[in-house]
Amino acid sequence: MFRRLYLTCLSLCLLYPLAGLAAPGDILFSDDFERTGLGPNWTADVASAAGISAATSSSPTRSMYTRNEAVAVTSTVIDLSVYGADLSVWIRRGDDAFSEDPDPGEDLVVEYLDSVGTWQNLATYLGDGTPGEIYNATYILPFDALHVNFQLRFRQLGGSGVDWDYWHIDDVVITEKAATRPPLKIGICDDFEQGLSNWTENSSGGSMGISSATSQSPTSSMYTQGGVVSATSNTMDTNTTQFSGFSVWIQRGNDAFSEDPDNGEDLVVEYLDNTSTWVTLETFPGNGTPGQIFTRTYTLPASAQHTSFQIRFRQTGGNAGLWDFWHIDDVCIEGTVPFPVFVIQKNVSLENDPVNVTNPKAIPLSNSRYNIRVVNTGTGSPDNNTMLIRDDIPAGTEIFTGNYSGGAPFAFIDGTGVDASGVSCTFISLSDTTDCITFLDAGNNPIVPNGGYDSRVKAVEFRPTGIMNASSSGSTPYFELEFRIRVAP
C-alpha cells in the first residue's frame, strides 16, 4: 500500500570529487631508483626483463630499465583522490654505448589505471628513434586518473632476446596540482588554460606542449614542434545524432613568436571513425605564410558517431630543437548536449506492528519499508560516479542497520533488460567508508551504526557507482533502494 507517512527531504545531486588532506605542490609519489631491486614500489610481469642498473640515469647513479621482450612494470597502488595531479618522468632510449637500442615495434608505452579499472595510454615512445635520446616529460593526469586505486605502468611492446632493446626510466614523480580540465565531450571546449590532461603525445622526435607564445583565447595554446609528433584527444562518446563535429583554431608558427615550419613539416587534422580508422580532414602545409591563422568548423559524417571518437593533430616532420611550430587552440566538440532528467519516487508501506496481525498501524515499534525509485527519463547520462541520493530519517523513527537483504542494511534493485540502470550499489561493512551507503548523525557527520535500530542515524546517503544509462524510445533506466524504518518506542 502507498503511504505518504514520514516522507521527508529527498535529493539527488551531482557529487564532485572530494579532495584529500594534501595540497597543490605536495609530492604524492616519487622514485629515483637509487637501490638494487624494483620493490617495493614496482613489480614486473617478467622478472628477467626489468630491473635497476647504473648504466645511465637522470638523478645520481641509477635508473629502472626494461629490455629483451614484451614486459610490463607496474607501480604499487597510489592514492590520487585529489583535485588534480601531474606526472613527471625521465625516459631514455637505449644505446649501444651503455645498453642496447630498441628496434621498430619495440616501443615503450606509458599507461595509467583509470577509475573503472581500465589501462589508458598516456604516451608512446617509438623503438626506432635516435639511440640514447632523452625525454623529460610531464603529463597532467586526466580526471579518470584521480582515484584511490591509481597505478602507473611502463610497458615495452617487444624485444629481440637476452640483453637487447633497452629503455631506461628515472625520477618518476607525481605532484598534486589544482583542478584539471573536464574531459572533452559534446558541448565542451578545451582552451588549453589548464594543461594537457585531455591529450596524449605520440612522439618520434617531435614534442607537444602548452605555451603563451600565441593563442586565440587568453592566454595559452597547445603546440607541436621539432619533428614527427601527434596530439590525440581523450576518447569521447559521440554515438548520437546530436553530435555534429568540432571546431578549432590553428596558427602556423612564425619567427616573431615561435618558428615557422618548412616544406613537408605539415599539420594533419584527423578523426577516428567507427571502424577505428584515422580519417584525414585537412592537411595544412608547412611552407605556407608564417603566422597564418586558420579557423575551422568540421561537420562530420555518421561514421564519426560512435563510442570511441577521438581527434588527432599530427605534425609530419621538423628539425630537432625549438623549430617548426604549429599552434592549436579552442578545440570545441559541437552538438546538442543530452542531459539526464531524474524522476524520484518514494513509497512507504507498513510491514507490521506489535499488536495488529492483518491490518498494521503506524504505532510505536511498527516497521515500514521505504522504497526510493530513481528513473532517468532524459537522453543523457550523468558523469561517472557522480550520483548522490540522500534521505533524512523522520523525527520519532529509527532506521534498521542490520541484515535487511543479503547481509546489507538495504536492498539495491536494478531495472531489468533494457531498463537496467548501469550503476551498482555495493555493501562491504557498516564501518567501511568506500561502499555505497553512509550513515549520518544530527551534525551530518558519518558514524558507524550499531547494527540494529539506531536512533543516532538522522540521514542516510547512497552513492551508486558507474554511469546511469540514458533513456531512449525503448528504455527507461531505473533502480530502487529499499530499507526499513520503525516508529521509535
Short mmCIF file of N, CA and C in Angstrom, two decimals, residues 110-201:
data_model
loop_
_atom_site.label_atom_id
_atom_site.label_comp_id
_atom_site.label_asym_id
_atom_site.label_seq_id
_atom_site.Cartn_x
_atom_site.Cartn_y
_atom_site.Cartn_z
N VAL A 110 53.58 4.36 -21.87
CA VAL A 110 53.31 4.82 -20.51
C VAL A 110 51.79 4.81 -20.32
N GLU A 111 51.32 4.10 -19.28
CA GLU A 111 49.88 3.91 -19.08
C GLU A 111 49.51 4.16 -17.62
N TYR A 112 48.21 4.41 -17.40
CA TYR A 112 47.70 4.51 -16.03
C TYR A 112 46.40 3.72 -15.93
N LEU A 113 46.08 3.30 -14.71
CA LEU A 113 44.84 2.57 -14.44
C LEU A 113 43.76 3.58 -14.07
N ASP A 114 42.67 3.62 -14.84
CA ASP A 114 41.64 4.62 -14.60
C ASP A 114 40.68 4.17 -13.50
N SER A 115 39.66 5.00 -13.24
CA SER A 115 38.79 4.78 -12.09
C SER A 115 37.85 3.60 -12.25
N VAL A 116 37.74 3.04 -13.46
CA VAL A 116 36.92 1.84 -13.65
C VAL A 116 37.77 0.61 -13.94
N GLY A 117 39.09 0.72 -13.70
CA GLY A 117 39.97 -0.44 -13.79
C GLY A 117 40.48 -0.76 -15.18
N THR A 118 40.50 0.24 -16.08
CA THR A 118 40.98 0.04 -17.44
C THR A 118 42.30 0.78 -17.64
N TRP A 119 43.25 0.13 -18.30
CA TRP A 119 44.54 0.78 -18.58
C TRP A 119 44.38 1.76 -19.73
N GLN A 120 44.84 3.00 -19.51
CA GLN A 120 44.74 4.05 -20.52
C GLN A 120 46.13 4.54 -20.90
N ASN A 121 46.30 4.90 -22.17
CA ASN A 121 47.60 5.34 -22.69
C ASN A 121 47.85 6.81 -22.38
N LEU A 122 49.03 7.12 -21.85
CA LEU A 122 49.48 8.50 -21.70
C LEU A 122 50.42 8.90 -22.82
N ALA A 123 51.34 8.02 -23.20
CA ALA A 123 52.32 8.34 -24.24
C ALA A 123 52.92 7.06 -24.78
N THR A 124 53.39 7.13 -26.02
CA THR A 124 54.11 6.02 -26.65
C THR A 124 55.42 6.55 -27.22
N TYR A 125 56.52 5.91 -26.85
CA TYR A 125 57.84 6.27 -27.36
C TYR A 125 58.30 5.17 -28.31
N LEU A 126 58.62 5.56 -29.54
CA LEU A 126 58.89 4.58 -30.59
C LEU A 126 60.28 3.98 -30.45
N GLY A 127 60.37 2.68 -30.72
CA GLY A 127 61.64 1.99 -30.59
C GLY A 127 62.67 2.39 -31.63
N ASP A 128 62.22 2.87 -32.80
CA ASP A 128 63.17 3.14 -33.88
C ASP A 128 63.60 4.60 -33.94
N GLY A 129 63.59 5.30 -32.82
CA GLY A 129 64.07 6.67 -32.77
C GLY A 129 65.58 6.72 -32.58
N THR A 130 66.09 7.91 -32.26
CA THR A 130 67.52 8.12 -32.09
C THR A 130 68.03 7.38 -30.86
N PRO A 131 69.03 6.49 -31.00
CA PRO A 131 69.57 5.80 -29.82
C PRO A 131 70.07 6.80 -28.78
N GLY A 132 69.75 6.50 -27.52
CA GLY A 132 70.19 7.36 -26.42
C GLY A 132 69.39 8.62 -26.23
N GLU A 133 68.35 8.85 -27.04
CA GLU A 133 67.56 10.08 -26.92
C GLU A 133 66.88 10.16 -25.56
N ILE A 134 66.88 11.35 -24.97
CA ILE A 134 66.34 11.58 -23.63
C ILE A 134 65.04 12.38 -23.74
N TYR A 135 64.05 11.98 -22.96
CA TYR A 135 62.78 12.70 -22.85
C TYR A 135 62.56 13.09 -21.39
N ASN A 136 62.36 14.38 -21.14
CA ASN A 136 61.93 14.85 -19.83
C ASN A 136 60.47 15.25 -19.97
N ALA A 137 59.58 14.36 -19.60
CA ALA A 137 58.16 14.51 -19.90
C ALA A 137 57.37 14.85 -18.65
N THR A 138 56.35 15.68 -18.82
CA THR A 138 55.38 15.97 -17.76
C THR A 138 53.98 15.81 -18.35
N TYR A 139 53.16 15.03 -17.67
CA TYR A 139 51.79 14.77 -18.12
C TYR A 139 50.82 15.22 -17.04
N ILE A 140 49.84 16.03 -17.42
CA ILE A 140 48.76 16.36 -16.50
C ILE A 140 47.78 15.19 -16.53
N LEU A 141 47.56 14.57 -15.39
CA LEU A 141 46.74 13.35 -15.35
C LEU A 141 45.27 13.69 -15.54
N PRO A 142 44.55 12.92 -16.36
CA PRO A 142 43.13 13.19 -16.62
C PRO A 142 42.26 12.94 -15.39
N PHE A 143 40.99 13.37 -15.49
CA PHE A 143 40.03 13.19 -14.39
C PHE A 143 39.94 11.74 -13.94
N ASP A 144 39.92 10.80 -14.93
CA ASP A 144 39.69 9.41 -14.55
C ASP A 144 40.92 8.76 -13.91
N ALA A 145 42.01 9.51 -13.79
CA ALA A 145 43.19 9.02 -13.05
C ALA A 145 43.14 9.40 -11.58
N LEU A 146 42.23 10.29 -11.21
CA LEU A 146 42.21 10.83 -9.85
C LEU A 146 41.31 9.99 -8.96
N HIS A 147 41.86 8.87 -8.46
CA HIS A 147 41.09 7.96 -7.62
C HIS A 147 42.04 7.22 -6.69
N VAL A 148 41.48 6.49 -5.74
CA VAL A 148 42.30 5.91 -4.66
C VAL A 148 43.12 4.72 -5.11
N ASN A 149 42.79 4.11 -6.23
CA ASN A 149 43.49 2.90 -6.68
C ASN A 149 44.32 3.13 -7.94
N PHE A 150 44.82 4.33 -8.10
CA PHE A 150 45.64 4.66 -9.26
C PHE A 150 46.90 3.80 -9.31
N GLN A 151 47.27 3.38 -10.52
CA GLN A 151 48.56 2.73 -10.75
C GLN A 151 49.15 3.24 -12.06
N LEU A 152 50.47 3.20 -12.13
CA LEU A 152 51.22 3.61 -13.31
C LEU A 152 51.91 2.39 -13.89
N ARG A 153 52.03 2.34 -15.21
CA ARG A 153 52.66 1.18 -15.84
C ARG A 153 53.54 1.62 -17.02
N PHE A 154 54.75 1.06 -17.07
CA PHE A 154 55.64 1.21 -18.22
C PHE A 154 55.68 -0.14 -18.92
N ARG A 155 55.29 -0.14 -20.19
CA ARG A 155 55.14 -1.41 -20.90
C ARG A 155 55.94 -1.40 -22.20
N GLN A 156 56.93 -2.29 -22.30
CA GLN A 156 57.70 -2.46 -23.53
C GLN A 156 57.00 -3.49 -24.40
N LEU A 157 56.81 -3.15 -25.68
CA LEU A 157 55.96 -3.98 -26.54
C LEU A 157 56.66 -5.20 -27.12
N GLY A 158 57.99 -5.21 -27.13
CA GLY A 158 58.68 -6.36 -27.69
C GLY A 158 60.18 -6.22 -27.55
N GLY A 159 60.91 -7.25 -27.99
CA GLY A 159 62.36 -7.25 -27.93
C GLY A 159 62.93 -8.41 -28.70
N SER A 160 64.26 -8.43 -28.83
CA SER A 160 64.94 -9.42 -29.67
C SER A 160 65.70 -10.46 -28.88
N GLY A 161 65.50 -10.52 -27.57
CA GLY A 161 66.17 -11.55 -26.79
C GLY A 161 67.05 -10.98 -25.70
N VAL A 162 67.81 -11.87 -25.06
CA VAL A 162 68.55 -11.55 -23.84
C VAL A 162 69.54 -10.42 -24.07
N ASP A 163 69.44 -9.40 -23.19
CA ASP A 163 70.34 -8.25 -23.11
C ASP A 163 70.28 -7.35 -24.34
N TRP A 164 69.10 -7.27 -24.98
CA TRP A 164 68.90 -6.38 -26.11
C TRP A 164 67.73 -5.43 -25.80
N ASP A 165 67.69 -4.31 -26.54
CA ASP A 165 66.47 -3.49 -26.64
C ASP A 165 66.07 -2.87 -25.30
N TYR A 166 66.85 -1.91 -24.85
CA TYR A 166 66.65 -1.30 -23.53
C TYR A 166 65.87 0.01 -23.62
N TRP A 167 65.06 0.21 -22.57
CA TRP A 167 64.51 1.52 -22.23
C TRP A 167 64.90 1.80 -20.78
N HIS A 168 65.21 3.08 -20.47
CA HIS A 168 65.63 3.47 -19.13
C HIS A 168 64.67 4.54 -18.59
N ILE A 169 64.26 4.39 -17.34
CA ILE A 169 63.26 5.27 -16.72
C ILE A 169 63.80 5.73 -15.37
N ASP A 170 63.64 7.03 -15.07
CA ASP A 170 64.14 7.55 -13.80
C ASP A 170 63.26 8.71 -13.34
N ASP A 171 63.40 9.02 -12.05
CA ASP A 171 62.76 10.19 -11.44
C ASP A 171 61.27 10.30 -11.77
N VAL A 172 60.55 9.26 -11.38
CA VAL A 172 59.09 9.25 -11.53
C VAL A 172 58.49 10.02 -10.35
N VAL A 173 57.80 11.11 -10.63
CA VAL A 173 57.25 11.96 -9.57
C VAL A 173 55.80 12.32 -9.91
N ILE A 174 54.90 12.12 -8.96
CA ILE A 174 53.51 12.55 -9.11
C ILE A 174 53.26 13.65 -8.09
N THR A 175 52.83 14.81 -8.56
CA THR A 175 52.66 16.00 -7.74
C THR A 175 51.22 16.46 -7.78
N GLU A 176 50.69 16.83 -6.62
CA GLU A 176 49.32 17.36 -6.60
C GLU A 176 49.28 18.74 -7.24
N LYS A 177 48.26 18.96 -8.05
CA LYS A 177 48.05 20.23 -8.72
C LYS A 177 46.63 20.71 -8.50
N ALA A 178 46.36 21.93 -8.93
CA ALA A 178 44.98 22.42 -8.90
C ALA A 178 44.15 21.62 -9.90
N ALA A 179 42.85 21.83 -9.87
CA ALA A 179 41.92 21.04 -10.68
C ALA A 179 42.28 21.08 -12.16
N THR A 180 42.16 19.94 -12.84
CA THR A 180 42.38 19.86 -14.27
C THR A 180 41.08 20.13 -15.02
N ARG A 181 41.20 20.26 -16.32
CA ARG A 181 40.01 20.49 -17.14
C ARG A 181 39.13 19.26 -17.18
N PRO A 182 37.82 19.43 -17.37
CA PRO A 182 36.98 18.26 -17.64
C PRO A 182 37.34 17.68 -18.99
N PRO A 183 37.14 16.39 -19.20
CA PRO A 183 37.48 15.79 -20.49
C PRO A 183 36.60 16.33 -21.61
N LEU A 184 37.14 16.31 -22.82
CA LEU A 184 36.37 16.72 -23.98
C LEU A 184 35.19 15.79 -24.19
N LYS A 185 34.03 16.37 -24.48
CA LYS A 185 32.83 15.65 -24.87
C LYS A 185 31.90 16.65 -25.52
N ILE A 186 30.75 16.21 -25.96
CA ILE A 186 29.83 17.10 -26.66
C ILE A 186 29.49 18.29 -25.77
N GLY A 187 29.66 19.49 -26.33
CA GLY A 187 29.36 20.71 -25.59
C GLY A 187 30.52 21.27 -24.80
N ILE A 188 31.69 20.63 -24.84
CA ILE A 188 32.85 21.06 -24.06
C ILE A 188 33.95 21.54 -25.01
N CYS A 189 34.66 22.61 -24.59
CA CYS A 189 35.81 23.12 -25.33
C CYS A 189 37.07 22.96 -24.49
N ASP A 190 38.21 22.85 -25.16
CA ASP A 190 39.50 22.90 -24.48
C ASP A 190 40.23 24.14 -24.97
N ASP A 191 40.46 25.09 -24.04
CA ASP A 191 41.17 26.32 -24.39
C ASP A 191 42.62 26.29 -23.93
N PHE A 192 43.05 25.14 -23.40
CA PHE A 192 44.44 24.90 -23.03
C PHE A 192 44.95 25.88 -21.97
N GLU A 193 44.03 26.33 -21.12
CA GLU A 193 44.43 27.19 -20.00
C GLU A 193 44.72 26.38 -18.74
N GLN A 194 44.45 25.08 -18.76
CA GLN A 194 44.67 24.24 -17.59
C GLN A 194 45.42 22.96 -17.95
N GLY A 195 46.33 23.05 -18.89
CA GLY A 195 47.18 21.91 -19.17
C GLY A 195 46.68 21.03 -20.29
N LEU A 196 47.32 19.85 -20.39
CA LEU A 196 47.10 18.92 -21.50
C LEU A 196 46.46 17.62 -21.04
N SER A 197 45.63 17.68 -20.01
CA SER A 197 45.05 16.46 -19.46
C SER A 197 44.16 15.72 -20.46
N ASN A 198 43.69 16.42 -21.49
CA ASN A 198 42.81 15.78 -22.47
C ASN A 198 43.56 15.23 -23.68
N TRP A 199 44.90 15.29 -23.65
CA TRP A 199 45.67 14.98 -24.85
C TRP A 199 46.82 14.04 -24.53
N THR A 200 47.11 13.15 -25.47
CA THR A 200 48.19 12.18 -25.34
C THR A 200 49.21 12.41 -26.45
N GLU A 201 50.48 12.40 -26.07
CA GLU A 201 51.56 12.60 -27.04
C GLU A 201 52.06 11.27 -27.57
#
